[in-house]
Amino acid sequence: MSRILPADGVAFEFTVPVVVIGGGAAGMVAALAAHEQGAGVLVLERDALPQGSTALSAGLIPAPGTRWQRDAGIEDSPERFAADIIAKAKGESDPAAVARVAQAIGPALEWLADRYGLPFSVVDNFSYPGHSARRMHGLPSRAGAELIDRLRGAVEAAGIDVLCEAHVTALYAAGAAVRGVEITRPDGSVERVGCGALILACNGYGGNKALVERHVPELADALYFGHPGNQGDALLWGEALGAATRHLSGHQGHGSVAHPAGILVTWATITEGGVQLNAEGRRFSNEAQGYSEQAAIVLRQPDGIAWTVFDDRIAAIARQFEDFRQAEAMGAVLSANTPAELARLMKIDADALTATMADIDRLKAEGGTDDFGRSFAGSAPLVPPYRAVRVTGALFHTQGGLVVGDDARVLNGQGKPLPNLYAAGGAACGVSGSKASGYLSGNGLLTAVALGRIAGTAAAGAVSGETSQ
Ligand SMILES: Cc1cc2nc3c(=O)[nH]c(=O)nc-3n(C[C@H](O)[C@H](O)[C@H](O)COP(=O)(O)OP(=O)(O)OC[C@H]3O[C@@H](n4cnc5c(N)ncnc54)[C@H](O)[C@@H]3O)c2cc1C
C-alpha cells in the first residue's frame, strides 16, 4: 500500500528533520551522512532487522582512484569508470548522473573506511565484464551481509534511531511537499511521523510481480532473487507526487544462480574462462558479454536451465566468495576428471558434452573467436578436474526509478526539484539505461552508496535550522 494522503490537519506524533525509508545500504549511508551534518535522523525499516537486497548481494562496490587501487598498482580514474558505465549502457545513461556517482564513490568508500572502520580492499585477482580496471571493492567476507551488518553497527554506534517493523504505508503531502509518513506496525496499529525532508531508500520494484510484468516482461516468470520487501513504493509515491521516472525496464538479471540450491555462482567462473552449456550439452551464447543479460538468455534454454562449466583453477578463485563456498558445501558443484564422467553426473549426453569441450579446447589453443562472438584469446585451457553447476536465470533488482538531480533531490517532469524529496539506491533511476545488458557489475551498490551519501548530506543541509525532534 503506497498511498499519498493530504497532510492538512494531520497531527504527527513527533517530527524528525530527516526521515529515511529503508534500512539497506542506501538508507544506512544516507543516515550516517545526514547525522554527520548535525541533522536529527530516523530510519524506518519494514523488517525486524535491516537487511534488504544489500544483505543478499556480494557486497562488491566499484570505485575508481581509491587508495586500495593505488596500493595494488591499479591505474584508474572517475572519467575512465564513467566511460565504462556509459559504454556498457550503450550511451543510454545520463552522463551527468554517471559523472555524479563515478566521482562520489571513491571518496565515499574511503570515508566509510576512515570514519566508520569498514575494512574495504580491492578485488585484484579477476576482472568483471565491461570494467577496464580492477575496481571492485569489498569487505573481507566478500558478502553483502557483512556490508549491511557493518553499516548498521556504524549507525547504531552513532546513536541514530532505526525503527524496525515500521512499514511506511503512506506519505502525507501538501502539493508535492512531503510533510510526514504513516507507519503501520505488525499488529496493524498506525503511527504518524512528521519530517522536514524525506529520503526514499526503499529500493525498486523487483518484489512487485505486477510492476515486473509491466516493466520487465521478459523476466515476469523468473526467480526474483532480491529482497521481497522491495515492492516499488518509492516509484509509486514518486509518480503520484509528479516525479519524473526513467528506464523502468532496466534491471540487473543474473544468468548463474545455482538451481535448485538458489545460490549465486560468481561470474568469475565465466570471466576466468568457464562457459555455459544447455541441457543438450551445447553452448548457446557469448556468455562473456555479461551476467545481467544472460538471465533472459538462460531462461530461453530448455527448462530455463544451463550448466556453468569451469575447472579447479577457476573454482579456487571463486572460493573467495562465501556464496560459492556454500554452493560447494551443498554439493551443487559437480566435479569429474573427464567430460564423459562429468556428463554422467550432469545427466546429459556424453558425446555432446565431449564434443563441446573439445571445441572449447581448440578455441582456447588457437585463441579463436566462436560463432557467438566470444574471443578465447589469452584464455587458459580448462583442465581436469572439471566443475559444473546447474543454474538458472534470475531477476536481482530493477534499475529504473525516480530521476534525481545533483543533490539526489527527486525531479519532476519539467526537470525541477520536488521541495523536500530525495532518492538513493534502487529507488532512484540508475546508470544502466533501459536494458539488462546495460548493467555494469556493481551499478547497484554504486548508486546506493554514492547517492545515499549525497542525499543524506543534501537533505541535512536543506533542513538545517529547522526545528528538530
Ligand atoms: C543476489 C544479489 C547479488 C547482488 N550483488 C551485488 C554486488 O555485488 N554489487 C552491487 O553493486 N550490487 C549487487 N546487487 C544489487 C544490490 O544488492 C542493490 O542494488 C542494493 O543493495 C540496493 O540497495 P538499497 O539500499 O537501495 O536497497 P535494499 O538493500 O534492498 O534496502 C531497501 C530496504 O527498504 C525496505 N523497505 C522497502 N519498502 C519499505 C517501506 N514501505 N517501509 C519501510 N521499509 C521499506 C526493505 O525492507 C529494505 O530493507 C545484488 C543483488 C542481489 C539480489
XYZ file of C-alpha atoms in Angstrom, residues 12 14-23 26-28 30-31 34-35 39-45 160-163 166-168 170-172 178-183 192-202 237 420-424 455-456 459-460 463 466 469:
65
model
C 2.011 13.944 13.814
C 6.549 13.798 16.533
C 8.600 15.353 13.748
C 12.136 14.484 12.662
C 14.202 16.708 10.352
C 15.317 13.852 8.077
C 13.313 10.646 7.708
C 14.848 7.801 5.702
C 12.623 4.993 4.398
C 14.582 1.762 4.054
C 17.453 0.283 6.033
C 21.393 3.468 0.658
C 19.386 4.215 3.780
C 22.202 3.498 6.232
C 22.221 8.428 3.928
C 21.551 8.320 7.664
C 22.812 13.364 7.413
C 23.775 12.725 11.029
C 20.569 16.699 11.480
C 18.171 14.584 13.534
C 17.599 11.381 11.548
C 15.159 8.494 11.777
C 15.479 5.345 9.637
C 12.250 3.403 9.097
C 12.583 -0.246 8.088
C 20.985 7.249 15.023
C 17.445 5.955 15.598
C 16.411 2.981 13.474
C 12.795 1.930 13.877
C 7.963 0.100 10.729
C 6.316 -0.360 7.351
C 5.711 3.008 5.734
C 1.555 6.251 3.125
C 3.113 9.681 2.735
C 1.349 12.846 3.869
C 6.069 15.706 1.925
C 5.078 16.548 5.494
C 5.237 13.131 7.078
C 4.737 9.394 6.843
C 2.245 6.811 8.030
C 3.832 3.766 9.660
C 2.278 9.239 12.049
C 5.698 10.887 11.978
C 6.374 14.321 10.515
C 9.529 15.130 8.529
C 11.447 18.107 7.202
C 12.919 16.078 4.350
C 12.264 12.535 3.187
C 14.856 10.209 1.677
C 13.441 7.273 -0.280
C 15.904 4.405 0.168
C 13.372 1.592 -0.199
C 4.872 7.508 -4.358
C 11.941 18.002 0.007
C 12.055 14.539 -1.530
C 15.330 12.678 -2.154
C 16.034 9.221 -3.580
C 19.056 6.917 -3.427
C 21.146 12.538 -0.395
C 21.919 12.432 3.327
C 18.757 16.663 2.988
C 20.519 17.595 6.226
C 16.631 21.212 6.853
C 14.505 23.867 11.106
C 12.605 16.430 17.135
